[in-house]
Amino acid sequence: MPPYADAITSFWKGRLAGGSGAAERPSLQHLIGNASMPFDLARSRAQAASLAATIRGDGRQLLLLPGLLASEHRMEPMRAILESAGFRAHGWGMGRNFGPRADTLEQIDRRIDQIRRNTSGDPVTLIGWSLGGLFAREYAKFARAKVGGVVTMGTPFSGDPRANHAWRIYQLISGFPVDRPPFTCRREEKPSVPTVALWSRRDGVIMPACARGRRGERDHAIEVDCTHMGFAVAPEGILAVGRALEAMRG
């Protein structure tokens, strides 16, 4: 056997490994429903002014974290509307999200410090879509004093980490088992900051119960009538973020 065979086998073993049993996943019908993303994006662009007028901004600093394989460009329509509404919204500045790395939380920390240096130094509220929401929750535990709150959008922070259609892609792209990321991660433990979970029965990628969470895993859960992709680009998803920020304000 060639000397490099073991290395190749080990490389793919971690990426393609399965779990201990088959987990429930969203229906194929709801998964296909995510193809409506271009139409959702077009609706948000057409309604941008009215969406911004509906959301009550208060000058809070926001950091938007994209989902797996998405870049901050995908979050730009939401960021622009939140800016127009009166928030100070920022992209994460880390390019495309190729999954967790050992220094992911440190990179987010540097971005948070940069935002705070350039502003009033107030805590920053994190808005994370899907995998970005997991990063947001774990960062809030990593640097509690720098975070004003966390909003997750279709984020699988509760239940079986394989109860979705994305975990095999996650393992293939990141190289880490879905239940063993390269930094300390306690998915179901609620951060000690205000935490709102947005979830949808039509998600199609993440099981709704995993994104909704259970009592004690988040402070509030808000149901949204959108697809998984729609959390970031549909009017319903953007308005729900506004509602979540309002809930944090008390």
mmCIF file of C-alpha atoms in Angstrom, residues 19-250:
data_model
loop_
_atom_site.group_PDB
_atom_site.id
_atom_site.type_symbol
_atom_site.label_atom_id
_atom_site.label_comp_id
_atom_site.label_asym_id
_atom_site.label_seq_id
_atom_site.Cartn_x
_atom_site.Cartn_y
_atom_site.Cartn_z
ATOM 1 C CA GLY A 19 -23.657 9.412 13.053
ATOM 2 C CA SER A 20 -24.901 6.722 15.380
ATOM 3 C CA GLY A 21 -28.283 6.611 13.678
ATOM 4 C CA ALA A 22 -30.471 8.279 11.076
ATOM 5 C CA ALA A 23 -31.824 11.605 12.312
ATOM 6 C CA GLU A 24 -35.114 13.125 11.205
ATOM 7 C CA ARG A 25 -34.722 15.791 8.529
ATOM 8 C CA PRO A 26 -37.045 18.384 6.959
ATOM 9 C CA SER A 27 -39.231 17.236 4.087
ATOM 10 C CA LEU A 28 -38.009 17.305 0.495
ATOM 11 C CA GLN A 29 -40.898 19.633 -0.350
ATOM 12 C CA HIS A 30 -39.685 22.227 2.136
ATOM 13 C CA LEU A 31 -36.086 21.767 1.016
ATOM 14 C CA ILE A 32 -37.050 22.492 -2.604
ATOM 15 C CA GLY A 33 -38.959 25.531 -1.377
ATOM 16 C CA ASN A 34 -35.601 27.266 -0.812
ATOM 17 C CA ALA A 35 -35.418 27.763 -4.580
ATOM 18 C CA SER A 36 -37.646 30.801 -4.000
ATOM 19 C CA MET A 37 -34.649 32.775 -2.704
ATOM 20 C CA PRO A 38 -34.260 34.977 -5.841
ATOM 21 C CA PHE A 39 -37.930 35.986 -5.593
ATOM 22 C CA ASP A 40 -37.577 36.680 -1.857
ATOM 23 C CA LEU A 41 -34.541 38.837 -2.550
ATOM 24 C CA ALA A 42 -36.391 40.755 -5.272
ATOM 25 C CA ARG A 43 -39.286 41.413 -2.879
ATOM 26 C CA SER A 44 -36.939 42.772 -0.210
ATOM 27 C CA ARG A 45 -35.201 45.075 -2.660
ATOM 28 C CA ALA A 46 -38.553 46.381 -3.918
ATOM 29 C CA GLN A 47 -39.810 46.915 -0.361
ATOM 30 C CA ALA A 48 -36.556 48.149 1.193
ATOM 31 C CA ALA A 49 -37.842 51.617 2.104
ATOM 32 C CA SER A 50 -41.051 50.364 3.715
ATOM 33 C CA LEU A 51 -39.208 47.604 5.585
ATOM 34 C CA ALA A 52 -36.745 50.125 7.020
ATOM 35 C CA ALA A 53 -39.615 52.400 8.032
ATOM 36 C CA THR A 54 -41.332 49.517 9.860
ATOM 37 C CA ILE A 55 -38.273 48.556 11.943
ATOM 38 C CA ARG A 56 -37.446 50.822 14.901
ATOM 39 C CA GLY A 57 -33.686 51.267 15.020
ATOM 40 C CA ASP A 58 -31.977 52.682 18.087
ATOM 41 C CA GLY A 59 -28.349 53.082 17.023
ATOM 42 C CA ARG A 60 -27.202 49.724 18.362
ATOM 43 C CA GLN A 61 -24.082 48.203 16.841
ATOM 44 C CA LEU A 62 -24.896 44.960 14.981
ATOM 45 C CA LEU A 63 -22.612 42.308 13.501
ATOM 46 C CA LEU A 64 -24.091 39.991 10.849
ATOM 47 C CA LEU A 65 -22.627 36.479 10.559
ATOM 48 C CA PRO A 66 -23.426 34.458 7.395
ATOM 49 C CA GLY A 67 -24.314 30.783 7.153
ATOM 50 C CA LEU A 68 -22.279 27.893 5.770
ATOM 51 C CA LEU A 69 -20.795 28.670 2.327
ATOM 52 C CA ALA A 70 -22.385 32.138 2.347
ATOM 53 C CA SER A 71 -20.445 35.390 2.308
ATOM 54 C CA GLU A 72 -21.331 38.732 3.842
ATOM 55 C CA HIS A 73 -22.574 39.721 0.377
ATOM 56 C CA ARG A 74 -25.568 37.452 1.011
ATOM 57 C CA MET A 75 -26.328 39.443 4.164
ATOM 58 C CA GLU A 76 -25.979 42.831 2.452
ATOM 59 C CA PRO A 77 -29.705 43.452 1.741
ATOM 60 C CA MET A 78 -30.522 42.867 5.411
ATOM 61 C CA ARG A 79 -27.571 44.959 6.545
ATOM 62 C CA ALA A 80 -28.607 47.880 4.327
ATOM 63 C CA ILE A 81 -32.209 47.807 5.564
ATOM 64 C CA LEU A 82 -31.148 47.643 9.217
ATOM 65 C CA GLU A 83 -28.800 50.581 8.592
ATOM 66 C CA SER A 84 -31.646 52.582 7.027
ATOM 67 C CA ALA A 85 -33.847 51.675 9.988
ATOM 68 C CA GLY A 86 -31.419 53.331 12.405
ATOM 69 C CA PHE A 87 -29.052 50.562 13.492
ATOM 70 C CA ARG A 88 -25.315 50.512 12.804
ATOM 71 C CA ALA A 89 -24.895 47.184 11.047
ATOM 72 C CA HIS A 90 -21.581 45.621 10.022
ATOM 73 C CA GLY A 91 -20.416 42.672 7.934
ATOM 74 C CA TRP A 92 -18.174 40.130 9.616
ATOM 75 C CA GLY A 93 -15.196 40.801 7.323
ATOM 76 C CA MET A 94 -14.080 37.164 7.119
ATOM 77 C CA GLY A 95 -15.111 36.339 3.565
ATOM 78 C CA ARG A 96 -17.071 33.196 2.794
ATOM 79 C CA ASN A 97 -18.036 30.949 5.706
ATOM 80 C CA PHE A 98 -16.221 27.658 5.110
ATOM 81 C CA GLY A 99 -17.084 26.308 8.534
ATOM 82 C CA PRO A 100 -15.354 26.546 11.905
ATOM 83 C CA ARG A 101 -11.618 26.884 12.367
ATOM 84 C CA ALA A 102 -9.626 26.700 15.570
ATOM 85 C CA ASP A 103 -9.303 30.499 15.590
ATOM 86 C CA THR A 104 -12.849 31.410 14.463
ATOM 87 C CA LEU A 105 -13.845 32.934 17.809
ATOM 88 C CA GLU A 106 -10.578 34.881 17.962
ATOM 89 C CA GLN A 107 -11.223 36.256 14.452
ATOM 90 C CA ILE A 108 -14.708 37.358 15.464
ATOM 91 C CA ASP A 109 -13.214 38.892 18.599
ATOM 92 C CA ARG A 110 -10.835 40.975 16.510
ATOM 93 C CA ARG A 111 -13.732 42.186 14.356
ATOM 94 C CA ILE A 112 -15.782 43.072 17.446
ATOM 95 C CA ASP A 113 -12.837 44.992 18.901
ATOM 96 C CA GLN A 114 -12.443 46.891 15.630
ATOM 97 C CA ILE A 115 -16.133 47.887 15.644
ATOM 98 C CA ARG A 116 -15.974 48.991 19.262
ATOM 99 C CA ARG A 117 -12.784 51.012 18.740
ATOM 100 C CA ASN A 118 -14.383 52.896 15.866
ATOM 101 C CA THR A 119 -17.601 53.608 17.776
ATOM 102 C CA SER A 120 -18.635 54.242 21.355
ATOM 103 C CA GLY A 121 -17.231 51.010 22.759
ATOM 104 C CA ASP A 122 -20.709 49.685 23.559
ATOM 105 C CA PRO A 123 -21.433 45.930 23.363
ATOM 106 C CA VAL A 124 -22.277 44.602 19.897
ATOM 107 C CA THR A 125 -25.416 42.587 19.138
ATOM 108 C CA LEU A 126 -24.767 39.515 16.966
ATOM 109 C CA ILE A 127 -27.174 38.361 14.251
ATOM 110 C CA GLY A 128 -26.226 34.908 12.961
ATOM 111 C CA TRP A 129 -27.819 32.988 10.119
ATOM 112 C CA SER A 130 -27.691 29.169 10.392
ATOM 113 C CA LEU A 131 -24.048 28.211 11.187
ATOM 114 C CA GLY A 132 -23.345 31.900 11.778
ATOM 115 C CA GLY A 133 -25.804 31.738 14.661
ATOM 116 C CA LEU A 134 -23.788 28.955 16.285
ATOM 117 C CA PHE A 135 -20.693 31.117 15.997
ATOM 118 C CA ALA A 136 -22.650 34.002 17.563
ATOM 119 C CA ARG A 137 -23.841 31.922 20.520
ATOM 120 C CA GLU A 138 -20.396 30.499 21.228
ATOM 121 C CA TYR A 139 -18.706 33.877 20.865
ATOM 122 C CA ALA A 140 -21.175 35.350 23.380
ATOM 123 C CA LYS A 141 -19.937 32.752 25.883
ATOM 124 C CA PHE A 142 -16.318 33.429 24.906
ATOM 125 C CA ALA A 143 -16.533 37.236 25.353
ATOM 126 C CA ARG A 144 -19.666 37.982 27.358
ATOM 127 C CA ALA A 145 -18.839 41.631 28.171
ATOM 128 C CA LYS A 146 -18.533 42.580 24.490
ATOM 129 C CA VAL A 147 -21.937 41.211 23.409
ATOM 130 C CA GLY A 148 -25.273 42.963 23.856
ATOM 131 C CA GLY A 149 -27.404 40.058 22.639
ATOM 132 C CA VAL A 150 -27.703 37.268 20.071
ATOM 133 C CA VAL A 151 -30.306 36.708 17.344
ATOM 134 C CA THR A 152 -30.164 33.339 15.567
ATOM 135 C CA MET A 153 -31.911 32.635 12.257
ATOM 136 C CA GLY A 154 -32.583 28.985 11.468
ATOM 137 C CA THR A 155 -29.640 27.950 13.650
ATOM 138 C CA PRO A 156 -29.467 24.284 14.799
ATOM 139 C CA PHE A 157 -28.397 24.926 18.393
ATOM 140 C CA SER A 158 -30.757 22.375 19.963
ATOM 141 C CA GLY A 159 -31.249 18.622 19.632
ATOM 142 C CA ASP A 160 -29.484 16.271 17.225
ATOM 143 C CA PRO A 161 -26.775 18.086 15.184
ATOM 144 C CA ARG A 162 -27.580 15.730 12.289
ATOM 145 C CA ALA A 163 -31.289 16.627 12.145
ATOM 146 C CA ASN A 164 -30.791 18.705 9.019
ATOM 147 C CA HIS A 165 -29.794 18.507 5.357
ATOM 148 C CA ALA A 166 -26.523 20.386 5.843
ATOM 149 C CA TRP A 167 -24.380 18.338 8.217
ATOM 150 C CA ARG A 168 -22.654 16.187 5.591
ATOM 151 C CA ILE A 169 -21.775 19.290 3.557
ATOM 152 C CA TYR A 170 -20.536 20.910 6.765
ATOM 153 C CA GLN A 171 -18.219 17.961 7.455
ATOM 154 C CA LEU A 172 -16.993 17.827 3.861
ATOM 155 C CA ILE A 173 -16.211 21.543 3.746
ATOM 156 C CA SER A 174 -14.869 22.061 7.271
ATOM 157 C CA GLY A 175 -13.192 18.700 7.811
ATOM 158 C CA PHE A 176 -14.632 18.378 11.336
ATOM 159 C CA PRO A 177 -17.361 16.048 12.646
ATOM 160 C CA VAL A 178 -20.568 18.007 13.121
ATOM 161 C CA ASP A 179 -20.602 17.211 16.841
ATOM 162 C CA ARG A 180 -16.899 18.022 17.425
ATOM 163 C CA PRO A 181 -15.969 21.506 16.196
ATOM 164 C CA PRO A 182 -12.370 22.701 16.633
ATOM 165 C CA PHE A 183 -13.187 24.989 19.571
ATOM 166 C CA THR A 184 -15.130 24.547 22.796
ATOM 167 C CA CYS A 185 -18.813 24.390 21.870
ATOM 168 C CA ARG A 186 -21.789 23.822 24.160
ATOM 169 C CA ARG A 187 -24.555 24.212 21.583
ATOM 170 C CA GLU A 188 -27.555 23.886 23.876
ATOM 171 C CA GLU A 189 -26.208 26.093 26.673
ATOM 172 C CA LYS A 190 -27.783 29.548 26.493
ATOM 173 C CA PRO A 191 -25.386 32.494 26.415
ATOM 174 C CA SER A 192 -25.755 34.801 29.415
ATOM 175 C CA VAL A 193 -26.998 37.649 27.188
ATOM 176 C CA PRO A 194 -30.495 38.222 25.706
ATOM 177 C CA THR A 195 -30.974 35.508 23.096
ATOM 178 C CA VAL A 196 -33.764 35.279 20.507
ATOM 179 C CA ALA A 197 -34.188 32.309 18.153
ATOM 180 C CA LEU A 198 -35.974 32.764 14.814
ATOM 181 C CA TRP A 199 -37.363 29.542 13.368
ATOM 182 C CA SER A 200 -39.716 28.434 10.590
ATOM 183 C CA ARG A 201 -41.932 25.446 9.927
ATOM 184 C CA ARG A 202 -40.957 25.853 6.240
ATOM 185 C CA ASP A 203 -37.202 25.933 6.906
ATOM 186 C CA GLY A 204 -36.422 22.934 4.683
ATOM 187 C CA VAL A 205 -32.763 22.665 5.778
ATOM 188 C CA ILE A 206 -32.887 22.626 9.594
ATOM 189 C CA MET A 207 -35.528 20.822 11.640
ATOM 190 C CA PRO A 208 -37.750 23.558 13.137
ATOM 191 C CA ALA A 209 -37.448 22.187 16.687
ATOM 192 C CA CYS A 210 -33.645 22.399 16.508
ATOM 193 C CA ALA A 211 -33.782 26.072 15.503
ATOM 194 C CA ARG A 212 -36.576 26.937 17.945
ATOM 195 C CA GLY A 213 -34.830 25.408 20.931
ATOM 196 C CA ARG A 214 -36.258 24.484 24.288
ATOM 197 C CA ARG A 215 -37.018 26.531 27.364
ATOM 198 C CA GLY A 216 -33.759 27.554 28.991
ATOM 199 C CA GLU A 217 -31.760 27.291 25.740
ATOM 200 C CA ARG A 218 -32.832 30.786 24.597
ATOM 201 C CA ASP A 219 -34.881 33.654 26.035
ATOM 202 C CA HIS A 220 -37.442 34.001 23.236
ATOM 203 C CA ALA A 221 -38.380 32.097 20.083
ATOM 204 C CA ILE A 222 -40.177 33.805 17.190
ATOM 205 C CA GLU A 223 -41.787 31.855 14.362
ATOM 206 C CA VAL A 224 -41.159 33.243 10.871
ATOM 207 C CA ASP A 225 -43.045 32.325 7.690
ATOM 208 C CA CYS A 226 -40.052 31.865 5.389
ATOM 209 C CA THR A 227 -37.656 29.273 4.005
ATOM 210 C CA HIS A 228 -34.166 28.681 5.406
ATOM 211 C CA MET A 229 -32.643 30.903 2.708
ATOM 212 C CA GLY A 230 -35.397 33.440 3.316
ATOM 213 C CA PHE A 231 -34.194 34.219 6.826
ATOM 214 C CA ALA A 232 -31.421 36.350 5.331
ATOM 215 C CA VAL A 233 -33.148 37.798 2.261
ATOM 216 C CA ALA A 234 -36.956 37.651 2.517
ATOM 217 C CA PRO A 235 -39.008 40.572 3.893
ATOM 218 C CA GLU A 236 -40.433 38.207 6.521
ATOM 219 C CA GLY A 237 -36.956 37.257 7.740
ATOM 220 C CA ILE A 238 -35.711 40.849 7.872
ATOM 221 C CA LEU A 239 -38.820 42.044 9.723
ATOM 222 C CA ALA A 240 -38.417 39.163 12.198
ATOM 223 C CA VAL A 241 -34.889 40.358 12.982
ATOM 224 C CA GLY A 242 -36.387 43.759 13.718
ATOM 225 C CA ARG A 243 -38.915 42.124 16.060
ATOM 226 C CA ALA A 244 -36.139 40.192 17.795
ATOM 227 C CA LEU A 245 -34.114 43.378 18.352
ATOM 228 C CA GLU A 246 -37.254 45.044 19.706
ATOM 229 C CA ALA A 247 -37.791 42.126 22.128
ATOM 230 C CA MET A 248 -34.261 42.599 23.448
ATOM 231 C CA ARG A 249 -34.974 46.243 24.077
ATOM 232 C CA GLY A 250 -37.746 45.218 26.467
#
